Amino acid sequence: MSFRWGVATSAYQIEGSTTADGRTPSIWDTFCRTPGAVANGDTGEAACDHYRRMPEDVALLAELGVDTYRFSISWPRVQPRGLGPVNPRGIAFYDRLVDELLARGIDPWITLYHWDLPQELEDAGGWPHRDTAYRFADYATLVFDRLADRVPVWTTLNEPWCTAVYGYADGIHAPGRRDFPAAVRAVHHLLLGHGLAAGLMRGRGRDVQIGITLNLGQARPATDSPADRDATRRADGLGVRMFLDPLVHGRYPDDVVADLAGRGAVLPVREGDLELISAPLDVLGVNYYFDATLSAGGEVRTGPLTGMGWPITPEGCADLLLRIGRDYPGLPMVVTENGAAFDDVAGDDGFVHDEDRVAFLAAHVAAVRLAREKGADVRGYFAWSFLDNFEWGHGYGPRFGLVRVDYPTQRRIPKQSAIWYRETIKSYRDGSPWTY
Ligand code: PNW
């Protein structure tokens, strides 16, 4: 098989049309209406208007030369209110998207949950409530049964750490709650939802791959002091091992359980849950943005930073992929997101000479190459993002796209990085193509 080259997006960040064709509100619609929650009062109501411009966007993907497009399904579009039968008008959009992609030789790669929980399910308790896991599994099969005949790869969740921590502990993402023990319950129910959905999809007997995507980084101690090393262990526990240990080894790490107990939080594990959660995965999606350097006092950020204030740490990408390969052997990986926001300056023609983004992406592709040479089983690389889009709590300020979106006109203008990416993919394919 040849290495996959792709780009990624998510539903709420690009689609707009939030009330079209029977879609009901998600927690992000509600959060965006909460005063002060999102920068500039921005909302996903219009976003990139992708819901209406989908065919021209797919044509643009074909011009980019990617072989894979990773997108997510809006739960409240296909199952309004998170309950009951599929909404035919909602699923029809994804049906057309899949056909359009296949017609252009691009593999659709579906993420079932990229943060847009139907509001009614949050009202009933959200992810801290166990029933949400069962609701998610029900929704997953509705989508799977309609699209699995044409979609080869299925990702259950995108970055459950962000859902739990940003959504329920820090309150900086929807639903904006600040309750650490609730966030820890959310972690377990997200993983349970993954396990239930994966099991049901697997049971359909289709020839597809099933996986999950995590945001991962290699935490590093600022100094060799015991306090900094302990801060690093704890961050790695919550960020990496709390997810990968149950998924791969079928148990939560003892030190993490103890740390959580010290903070008054408990993972609400019931008999049989860990067996479901640790069912075999075909692929692990790795979203890599940066490495955290930790001291006892918190995170230390030095050196060059992106427009998000994130450190630029491509070496960490290789280290991370090698470490996952070592600690969780036998798990094929795909980098399902990597990219950066910079202060893009557009010319009069809208063109952006984003040499900083080109350098960022090139350094990370080189890190993937290095990790592969050293033996990590990495099977694809997807840039975040195809288009500039709604960057959650930051609104439309940060631009991650390879393609600029001029929001007032919705014009798409490929940036220098889009041209660079197309040429890079081509040279890898024409040179000595990566295979696995
Ligand atoms: C990811 N962090 O989120 C998401 O999957 C995307 O939807 C998002 O647009 C993209 O990264 C860029 O932010 C993350 O602080 C948010 O480490 C925050 C972090 C990592 C990933």
Tab-separated table of C-alpha atoms and ligand atoms in Angstrom:
chain	number	residue	atom	x	y	z
A	1	MET	CA	0.000	0.000	0.000
A	2	SER	CA	1.257	3.467	-0.636
A	3	PHE	CA	1.583	6.146	2.002
A	4	ARG	CA	-1.496	8.411	2.239
A	5	TRP	CA	-1.168	12.128	1.672
A	6	GLY	CA	-4.140	14.180	2.730
A	7	VAL	CA	-5.688	17.239	4.277
A	8	ALA	CA	-8.203	17.460	7.104
A	9	THR	CA	-11.197	19.557	8.197
A	10	SER	CA	-14.125	19.215	10.572
A	11	ALA	CA	-17.830	19.809	10.109
A	12	TYR	CA	-18.539	22.709	12.448
A	13	GLN	CA	-15.361	24.507	11.416
A	14	ILE	CA	-16.226	24.698	7.714
A	15	GLU	CA	-19.832	23.821	6.878
A	16	GLY	CA	-21.984	26.759	7.984
A	17	SER	CA	-25.715	26.306	7.156
A	18	THR	CA	-26.342	25.434	10.781
A	19	THR	CA	-30.129	25.371	10.477
A	20	ALA	CA	-30.421	23.832	7.004
A	21	ASP	CA	-32.237	20.625	6.159
A	22	GLY	CA	-33.341	19.720	9.648
A	23	ARG	CA	-30.048	20.179	11.511
A	24	THR	CA	-30.591	20.950	15.196
A	25	PRO	CA	-28.161	22.910	17.425
A	26	SER	CA	-24.980	21.379	18.725
A	27	ILE	CA	-23.167	22.458	21.874
A	28	TRP	CA	-20.984	24.695	19.681
A	29	ASP	CA	-23.989	26.655	18.420
A	30	THR	CA	-24.951	27.268	22.031
A	31	PHE	CA	-21.407	28.051	23.164
A	32	CYS	CA	-20.955	30.589	20.339
A	33	ARG	CA	-24.035	32.434	21.558
A	34	THR	CA	-22.660	32.650	25.097
A	35	PRO	CA	-21.306	36.189	25.565
A	36	GLY	CA	-17.520	36.212	25.869
A	37	ALA	CA	-17.079	32.529	25.039
A	38	VAL	CA	-15.658	32.899	21.513
A	39	ALA	CA	-13.263	35.637	20.361
A	40	ASN	CA	-14.930	38.480	18.533
A	41	GLY	CA	-18.359	36.897	19.032
A	42	ASP	CA	-17.631	34.657	16.014
A	43	THR	CA	-19.891	31.671	15.288
A	44	GLY	CA	-19.971	28.756	12.870
A	45	GLU	CA	-23.203	29.966	11.252
A	46	ALA	CA	-21.511	30.830	7.971
A	47	ALA	CA	-18.007	29.360	8.440
A	48	CYS	CA	-16.644	28.521	4.968
A	49	ASP	CA	-20.096	27.893	3.525
A	50	HIS	CA	-18.804	24.459	2.593
A	51	TYR	CA	-22.267	22.949	2.929
A	52	ARG	CA	-23.286	24.846	-0.191
A	53	ARG	CA	-19.895	25.032	-1.934
A	54	MET	CA	-18.944	21.392	-1.495
A	55	PRO	CA	-18.532	20.462	-5.202
A	56	GLU	CA	-16.133	23.336	-5.881
A	57	ASP	CA	-14.218	22.504	-2.688
A	58	VAL	CA	-13.798	18.912	-3.810
A	59	ALA	CA	-12.530	20.175	-7.166
A	60	LEU	CA	-9.958	22.203	-5.239
A	61	LEU	CA	-8.931	19.110	-3.265
A	62	ALA	CA	-8.304	17.341	-6.551
A	63	GLU	CA	-6.106	20.240	-7.673
A	64	LEU	CA	-4.110	19.883	-4.459
A	65	GLY	CA	-3.321	16.328	-5.493
A	66	VAL	CA	-4.212	14.684	-2.181
A	67	ASP	CA	-5.281	11.043	-2.196
A	68	THR	CA	-7.214	11.244	1.095
A	69	TYR	CA	-9.607	13.772	2.582
A	70	ARG	CA	-10.342	13.570	6.305
A	71	PHE	CA	-13.613	15.258	7.289
A	72	SER	CA	-16.136	14.853	10.075
A	73	ILE	CA	-19.861	14.246	10.171
A	74	SER	CA	-22.125	16.694	11.982
A	75	TRP	CA	-24.094	14.558	14.423
A	76	PRO	CA	-27.082	16.959	14.718
A	77	ARG	CA	-27.316	17.083	10.921
A	78	VAL	CA	-27.716	13.358	10.453
A	79	GLN	CA	-29.472	12.583	13.722
A	80	PRO	CA	-31.268	15.719	14.912
A	81	ARG	CA	-31.459	16.029	18.703
A	82	GLY	CA	-29.147	12.996	18.947
A	83	LEU	CA	-32.010	10.546	18.986
A	84	GLY	CA	-34.058	8.506	16.579
A	85	PRO	CA	-33.768	7.666	12.910
A	86	VAL	CA	-31.393	9.165	10.381
A	87	ASN	CA	-32.355	12.512	8.857
A	88	PRO	CA	-32.408	11.773	5.107
A	89	ARG	CA	-31.679	15.366	4.107
A	90	GLY	CA	-28.725	15.544	6.486
A	91	ILE	CA	-27.086	12.309	5.423
A	92	ALA	CA	-27.676	13.188	1.756
A	93	PHE	CA	-25.008	15.875	2.017
A	94	TYR	CA	-22.342	13.381	3.111
A	95	ASP	CA	-23.574	10.883	0.571
A	96	ARG	CA	-22.922	13.429	-2.186
A	97	LEU	CA	-19.587	14.441	-0.653
A	98	VAL	CA	-18.397	10.820	-0.630
A	99	ASP	CA	-19.462	10.278	-4.245
A	100	GLU	CA	-17.855	13.528	-5.349
A	101	LEU	CA	-14.569	12.547	-3.683
A	102	LEU	CA	-14.572	9.046	-5.144
A	103	ALA	CA	-15.301	10.428	-8.596
A	104	ARG	CA	-12.075	12.418	-8.289
A	105	GLY	CA	-10.022	9.517	-6.976
A	106	ILE	CA	-9.848	10.797	-3.397
A	107	ASP	CA	-10.450	8.408	-0.484
A	108	PRO	CA	-12.944	9.708	2.071
A	109	TRP	CA	-11.773	9.252	5.662
A	110	ILE	CA	-14.606	9.870	8.124
A	111	THR	CA	-14.395	11.141	11.694
A	112	LEU	CA	-17.693	10.520	13.444
A	113	TYR	CA	-17.251	12.965	16.310
A	114	HIS	CA	-15.301	16.199	16.021
A	115	TRP	CA	-16.832	17.979	19.018
A	116	ASP	CA	-20.359	18.912	17.865
A	117	LEU	CA	-22.563	17.061	20.362
A	118	PRO	CA	-26.320	17.582	19.855
A	119	GLN	CA	-27.403	20.123	22.486
A	120	GLU	CA	-30.152	17.842	23.815
A	121	LEU	CA	-27.555	15.248	24.783
A	122	GLU	CA	-25.617	17.857	26.723
A	123	ASP	CA	-28.854	18.897	28.430
A	124	ALA	CA	-29.245	15.269	29.476
A	125	GLY	CA	-25.776	15.301	31.077
A	126	GLY	CA	-23.334	15.243	28.155
A	127	TRP	CA	-20.166	13.137	28.144
A	128	PRO	CA	-19.896	12.989	31.955
A	129	HIS	CA	-23.113	10.952	31.743
A	130	ARG	CA	-22.737	7.298	30.755
A	131	ASP	CA	-25.738	7.217	28.456
A	132	THR	CA	-23.990	9.559	25.986
A	133	ALA	CA	-21.620	6.711	25.097
A	134	TYR	CA	-24.583	4.556	24.035
A	135	ARG	CA	-26.139	7.432	22.111
A	136	PHE	CA	-22.859	7.894	20.253
A	137	ALA	CA	-22.674	4.209	19.334
A	138	ASP	CA	-26.228	4.367	17.994
A	139	TYR	CA	-25.422	7.434	15.883
A	140	ALA	CA	-22.196	5.814	14.625
A	141	THR	CA	-24.035	2.806	13.253
A	142	LEU	CA	-26.630	4.997	11.539
A	143	VAL	CA	-23.874	6.722	9.586
A	144	PHE	CA	-21.844	3.564	9.066
A	145	ASP	CA	-24.769	1.662	7.573
A	146	ARG	CA	-25.253	4.353	4.948
A	147	LEU	CA	-21.670	5.076	3.963
A	148	ALA	CA	-19.469	2.080	4.769
A	149	ASP	CA	-19.983	0.686	1.270
A	150	ARG	CA	-17.820	3.563	-0.010
A	151	VAL	CA	-15.740	4.809	2.929
A	152	PRO	CA	-12.637	2.727	3.726
A	153	VAL	CA	-11.545	4.289	7.024
A	154	TRP	CA	-13.625	5.191	10.088
A	155	THR	CA	-12.415	7.260	13.022
A	156	THR	CA	-14.679	7.293	16.042
A	157	LEU	CA	-13.493	10.356	17.972
A	158	ASN	CA	-11.259	13.332	17.361
A	159	GLU	CA	-9.121	14.262	20.367
A	160	PRO	CA	-11.203	13.083	23.328
A	161	TRP	CA	-8.672	14.850	25.584
A	162	CYS	CA	-9.806	18.209	24.170
A	163	THR	CA	-13.485	17.327	24.556
A	164	ALA	CA	-13.002	16.354	28.187
A	165	VAL	CA	-10.428	18.878	29.371
A	166	TYR	CA	-11.288	21.961	27.337
A	167	GLY	CA	-15.021	21.295	27.372
A	168	TYR	CA	-15.644	20.092	30.926
A	169	ALA	CA	-12.624	21.107	33.049
A	170	ASP	CA	-11.242	24.361	31.617
A	171	GLY	CA	-14.502	25.558	30.083
A	172	ILE	CA	-12.753	27.103	27.061
A	173	HIS	CA	-14.589	24.852	24.602
A	174	ALA	CA	-18.248	23.853	24.440
A	175	PRO	CA	-20.091	23.138	26.634
A	176	GLY	CA	-17.973	25.465	28.780
A	177	ARG	CA	-18.158	23.596	32.048
A	178	ARG	CA	-15.496	23.854	34.776
A	179	ASP	CA	-15.727	20.662	36.759
A	180	PHE	CA	-12.624	18.457	36.853
A	181	PRO	CA	-14.305	15.295	38.193
A	182	ALA	CA	-16.952	15.637	35.447
A	183	ALA	CA	-14.161	15.916	32.849
A	184	VAL	CA	-12.636	12.680	34.120
A	185	ARG	CA	-15.980	10.915	33.846
A	186	ALA	CA	-16.183	12.321	30.307
A	187	VAL	CA	-12.824	10.706	29.453
A	188	HIS	CA	-14.093	7.277	30.374
A	189	HIS	CA	-17.426	7.703	28.607
A	190	LEU	CA	-15.732	8.980	25.459
A	191	LEU	CA	-13.505	5.893	25.430
A	192	LEU	CA	-16.521	3.699	26.139
A	193	GLY	CA	-18.403	5.347	23.271
A	194	HIS	CA	-15.426	4.631	21.037
A	195	GLY	CA	-15.359	0.991	22.145
A	196	LEU	CA	-19.087	0.465	21.717
A	197	ALA	CA	-19.135	2.123	18.293
A	198	ALA	CA	-16.024	0.293	17.100
A	199	GLY	CA	-17.514	-3.039	18.195
A	200	LEU	CA	-20.815	-2.414	16.420
A	201	MET	CA	-19.099	-1.227	13.234
A	202	ARG	CA	-16.736	-4.202	13.313
A	203	GLY	CA	-19.708	-6.523	13.724
A	204	ARG	CA	-21.110	-5.396	10.365
A	205	GLY	CA	-18.378	-7.455	8.691
A	206	ARG	CA	-17.294	-4.770	6.214
A	207	ASP	CA	-13.790	-4.541	4.821
A	208	VAL	CA	-12.956	-1.208	6.457
A	209	GLN	CA	-10.402	0.137	8.911
A	210	ILE	CA	-11.479	1.468	12.287
A	211	GLY	CA	-9.521	3.811	14.513
A	212	ILE	CA	-9.459	6.777	16.837
A	213	THR	CA	-7.561	10.076	16.672
A	214	LEU	CA	-5.742	11.494	19.697
A	215	ASN	CA	-3.879	14.764	20.170
A	216	LEU	CA	-0.485	13.657	21.355
A	217	GLY	CA	2.813	15.255	22.220
A	218	GLN	CA	6.019	14.249	23.885
A	219	ALA	CA	6.139	16.047	27.241
A	220	ARG	CA	9.647	17.083	28.314
A	221	PRO	CA	10.934	18.264	31.711
A	222	ALA	CA	12.373	21.801	31.692
A	223	THR	CA	15.195	20.633	33.965
A	224	ASP	CA	16.293	17.358	35.464
A	225	SER	CA	14.870	18.254	38.872
A	226	PRO	CA	12.575	15.667	40.483
A	227	ALA	CA	9.749	18.241	40.571
A	228	ASP	CA	9.978	18.970	36.827
A	229	ARG	CA	10.230	15.287	36.036
A	230	ASP	CA	7.164	14.575	38.142
A	231	ALA	CA	5.203	17.344	36.379
A	232	THR	CA	6.186	15.721	33.082
A	233	ARG	CA	5.097	12.273	34.224
A	234	ARG	CA	1.707	13.655	35.272
A	235	ALA	CA	1.177	15.523	32.005
A	236	ASP	CA	2.166	12.454	30.004
A	237	GLY	CA	-0.189	10.423	32.180
A	238	LEU	CA	-3.198	12.617	31.484
A	239	GLY	CA	-2.341	13.438	27.879
A	240	VAL	CA	-1.032	10.175	26.486
A	241	ARG	CA	-1.221	7.167	28.792
A	242	MET	CA	-4.737	7.792	30.160
A	243	PHE	CA	-5.959	7.209	26.573
A	244	LEU	CA	-3.511	4.811	24.978
A	245	ASP	CA	-3.125	2.429	27.922
A	246	PRO	CA	-6.831	1.509	28.077
A	247	LEU	CA	-7.112	1.473	24.268
A	248	VAL	CA	-4.108	-0.795	23.756
A	249	HIS	CA	-3.458	-2.564	27.055
A	250	GLY	CA	-6.997	-2.580	28.466
A	251	ARG	CA	-6.187	-0.746	31.706
A	252	TYR	CA	-5.771	2.743	33.100
A	253	PRO	CA	-2.273	3.436	34.478
A	254	ASP	CA	-2.016	3.148	38.283
A	255	ASP	CA	-0.133	6.430	38.680
A	256	VAL	CA	-2.829	8.279	36.696
A	257	VAL	CA	-5.631	6.752	38.771
A	258	ALA	CA	-3.776	7.832	41.921
A	259	ASP	CA	-3.167	11.376	40.603
A	260	LEU	CA	-6.856	11.681	39.715
A	261	ALA	CA	-7.929	10.449	43.136
A	262	GLY	CA	-5.694	13.113	44.667
A	263	ARG	CA	-7.736	15.674	42.732
A	264	GLY	CA	-11.059	14.184	43.789
A	265	ALA	CA	-11.785	12.469	40.456
A	266	VAL	CA	-12.647	8.881	39.575
A	267	LEU	CA	-12.857	7.059	36.249
A	268	PRO	CA	-16.330	5.418	36.424
A	269	VAL	CA	-15.262	2.015	35.094
A	270	ARG	CA	-17.807	-0.807	35.101
A	271	GLU	CA	-17.276	-4.491	34.534
A	272	GLY	CA	-16.568	-5.200	30.866
A	273	ASP	CA	-15.850	-1.592	29.850
A	274	LEU	CA	-12.114	-2.063	29.393
A	275	GLU	CA	-12.636	-5.127	27.192
A	276	LEU	CA	-14.784	-3.002	24.866
A	277	ILE	CA	-12.345	-0.090	24.922
A	278	SER	CA	-9.341	-2.265	24.112
A	279	ALA	CA	-10.806	-4.045	21.081
A	280	PRO	CA	-8.148	-4.066	18.328
A	281	LEU	CA	-7.583	-0.850	16.382
A	282	ASP	CA	-6.573	-0.821	12.722
A	283	VAL	CA	-5.069	2.617	12.887
A	284	LEU	CA	-4.195	5.279	15.419
A	285	GLY	CA	-4.652	8.855	14.241
A	286	VAL	CA	-2.030	11.149	15.724
A	287	ASN	CA	-2.712	14.880	15.750
A	288	TYR	CA	0.637	16.522	16.357
A	289	TYR	CA	1.057	20.260	16.922
A	290	PHE	CA	3.844	20.750	19.475
A	291	ASP	CA	5.702	19.369	22.459
A	292	ALA	CA	5.150	20.713	25.928
A	293	THR	CA	8.128	21.546	28.133
A	294	LEU	CA	7.069	21.212	31.741
A	295	SER	CA	8.275	22.542	35.025
A	296	ALA	CA	6.740	22.167	38.456
A	297	GLY	CA	5.228	25.624	37.923
A	298	GLY	CA	3.533	24.723	34.629
A	299	GLU	CA	4.269	24.793	30.915
A	300	VAL	CA	7.324	26.707	29.672
A	301	ARG	CA	7.132	28.160	26.161
A	302	THR	CA	10.331	29.421	24.567
A	303	GLY	CA	11.853	29.694	21.106
A	304	PRO	CA	9.921	30.358	17.922
A	305	LEU	CA	6.147	30.260	18.338
A	306	THR	CA	3.285	30.008	15.847
A	307	GLY	CA	0.385	32.453	15.667
A	308	MET	CA	-1.337	30.359	18.353
A	309	GLY	CA	1.641	30.902	20.666
A	310	TRP	CA	2.562	27.242	20.223
A	311	PRO	CA	6.264	26.253	20.143
A	312	ILE	CA	7.643	24.964	16.838
A	313	THR	CA	9.010	21.521	17.682
A	314	PRO	CA	9.302	19.250	14.629
A	315	GLU	CA	11.923	17.002	16.306
A	316	GLY	CA	9.239	16.155	18.833
A	317	CYS	CA	7.092	14.722	16.055
A	318	ALA	CA	9.701	12.076	15.240
A	319	ASP	CA	10.317	11.374	18.931
A	320	LEU	CA	6.598	10.967	19.559
A	321	LEU	CA	5.998	8.578	16.647
A	322	LEU	CA	8.978	6.462	17.721
A	323	ARG	CA	7.840	6.453	21.339
A	324	ILE	CA	4.275	5.376	20.447
A	325	GLY	CA	5.765	2.675	18.245
A	326	ARG	CA	7.878	1.443	21.175
A	327	ASP	CA	5.306	1.661	23.975
A	328	TYR	CA	2.304	0.505	21.947
A	329	PRO	CA	3.756	-1.869	19.364
A	330	GLY	CA	1.723	-3.204	16.478
A	331	LEU	CA	-0.362	-0.073	16.086
A	332	PRO	CA	-0.169	1.514	12.629
A	333	MET	CA	-0.178	5.308	12.843
A	334	VAL	CA	-1.290	8.119	10.574
A	335	VAL	CA	-0.598	11.773	11.314
A	336	THR	CA	-4.213	12.898	10.971
A	337	GLU	CA	-3.462	16.577	11.700
A	338	ASN	CA	-0.375	18.771	11.619
A	339	GLY	CA	-0.158	22.413	10.737
A	340	ALA	CA	0.159	25.945	12.016
A	341	ALA	CA	-1.540	29.312	12.149
A	342	PHE	CA	0.632	32.274	11.185
A	343	ASP	CA	-0.148	35.916	10.580
A	344	ASP	CA	-0.955	35.484	6.919
A	345	VAL	CA	-0.614	38.612	4.828
A	346	ALA	CA	-2.594	38.486	1.609
A	347	GLY	CA	-1.616	40.512	-1.454
A	348	ASP	CA	-4.136	42.490	-3.490
A	349	ASP	CA	-4.870	39.322	-5.428
A	350	GLY	CA	-5.472	37.454	-2.152
A	351	PHE	CA	-2.330	35.363	-2.550
A	352	VAL	CA	-0.413	34.503	0.635
A	353	HIS	CA	3.339	33.837	0.462
A	354	ASP	CA	3.311	31.755	3.625
A	355	GLU	CA	6.943	30.708	3.720
A	356	ASP	CA	6.646	30.238	7.491
A	357	ARG	CA	3.913	27.634	7.009
A	358	VAL	CA	5.884	25.932	4.220
A	359	ALA	CA	8.905	25.692	6.525
A	360	PHE	CA	6.738	24.344	9.338
A	361	LEU	CA	5.128	21.663	7.185
A	362	ALA	CA	8.399	20.696	5.480
A	363	ALA	CA	10.121	20.220	8.844
A	364	HIS	CA	7.297	17.988	10.051
A	365	VAL	CA	7.194	15.905	6.870
A	366	ALA	CA	10.949	15.439	7.334
A	367	ALA	CA	10.285	14.311	10.914
A	368	VAL	CA	7.800	11.730	9.645
A	369	ARG	CA	10.410	10.517	7.191
A	370	LEU	CA	12.988	10.202	9.979
A	371	ALA	CA	10.560	8.326	12.220
A	372	ARG	CA	9.757	5.915	9.387
A	373	GLU	CA	13.463	5.361	8.686
A	374	LYS	CA	13.953	4.529	12.341
A	375	GLY	CA	11.155	1.987	12.214
A	376	ALA	CA	7.935	3.761	13.236
A	377	ASP	CA	4.904	2.368	11.360
A	378	VAL	CA	3.536	5.676	10.006
A	379	ARG	CA	1.225	5.270	7.035
A	380	GLY	CA	0.021	8.743	6.198
A	381	TYR	CA	0.291	12.469	6.764
A	382	PHE	CA	-2.618	14.936	6.658
A	383	ALA	CA	-2.126	18.680	6.864
A	384	TRP	CA	-4.421	20.739	9.044
A	385	SER	CA	-6.147	22.343	7.365
A	386	PHE	CA	-7.466	22.294	3.822
A	387	LEU	CA	-9.126	25.707	4.304
A	388	ASP	CA	-8.838	28.577	6.767
A	389	ASN	CA	-11.738	27.976	9.127
A	390	PHE	CA	-13.479	28.565	12.456
A	391	GLU	CA	-10.758	27.972	15.036
A	392	TRP	CA	-13.093	27.194	17.944
A	393	GLY	CA	-12.751	29.598	20.888
A	394	HIS	CA	-10.371	31.756	18.820
A	395	GLY	CA	-12.966	32.389	16.119
A	396	TYR	CA	-11.777	33.225	12.595
A	397	GLY	CA	-8.577	35.004	13.675
A	398	PRO	CA	-6.069	32.157	13.423
A	399	ARG	CA	-5.710	30.812	9.878
A	400	PHE	CA	-4.489	27.222	9.500
A	401	GLY	CA	-5.472	26.684	5.850
A	402	LEU	CA	-3.360	25.737	2.862
A	403	VAL	CA	-6.099	27.593	1.023
A	404	ARG	CA	-7.047	31.106	2.068
A	405	VAL	CA	-10.726	31.869	2.590
A	406	ASP	CA	-11.726	35.470	2.001
A	407	TYR	CA	-14.732	35.328	4.321
A	408	PRO	CA	-16.736	38.293	2.951
A	409	THR	CA	-16.751	36.801	-0.573
A	410	GLN	CA	-16.034	33.151	0.357
A	411	ARG	CA	-13.398	33.163	-2.379
A	412	ARG	CA	-10.800	30.381	-2.035
A	413	ILE	CA	-7.205	31.279	-2.889
A	414	PRO	CA	-4.553	28.552	-2.624
A	415	LYS	CA	-1.544	29.820	-0.649
A	416	GLN	CA	2.120	29.193	-1.377
A	417	SER	CA	1.839	26.261	1.034
A	418	ALA	CA	-0.842	24.653	-1.137
A	419	ILE	CA	1.470	24.814	-4.140
A	420	TRP	CA	4.339	23.493	-2.041
A	421	TYR	CA	2.190	20.615	-0.735
A	422	ARG	CA	1.068	19.599	-4.210
A	423	GLU	CA	4.670	19.522	-5.440
A	424	THR	CA	5.838	17.648	-2.350
A	425	ILE	CA	3.205	14.955	-2.717
A	426	LYS	CA	4.078	14.620	-6.395
A	427	SER	CA	7.790	14.321	-5.763
A	428	TYR	CA	7.273	11.639	-3.118
A	429	ARG	CA	5.009	9.703	-5.472
A	430	ASP	CA	7.266	10.053	-8.506
A	431	GLY	CA	10.513	9.547	-6.609
A	432	SER	CA	10.748	6.526	-4.358
A	433	PRO	CA	7.200	6.331	-3.063
A	434	TRP	CA	6.742	5.463	0.589
A	435	THR	CA	5.001	2.160	1.104
A	436	TYR	CA	4.066	-0.057	3.995
B	1	PNW	C1	-7.065	20.402	16.971
B	1	PNW	N1	-3.492	22.221	22.033
B	1	PNW	O1	-7.331	20.911	18.255
B	1	PNW	C2	-8.426	20.112	16.379
B	1	PNW	O2	-8.597	18.769	16.015
B	1	PNW	C3	-8.800	21.018	15.252
B	1	PNW	O3	-10.193	21.041	15.114
B	1	PNW	C4	-8.200	22.382	15.463
B	1	PNW	O4	-8.655	23.331	14.536
B	1	PNW	C5	-6.696	22.219	15.369
B	1	PNW	O5	-6.223	21.271	16.294
B	1	PNW	C6	-5.916	23.506	15.553
B	1	PNW	O6	-6.080	23.995	16.841
B	1	PNW	C7	-6.332	21.215	19.158
B	1	PNW	O7	-3.638	23.259	22.693
B	1	PNW	C8	-6.538	22.282	20.008
B	1	PNW	O8	-2.506	21.493	22.212
B	1	PNW	C9	-5.611	22.617	20.954
B	1	PNW	C10	-4.451	21.875	21.068
B	1	PNW	C11	-4.227	20.806	20.227
B	1	PNW	C12	-5.168	20.474	19.261
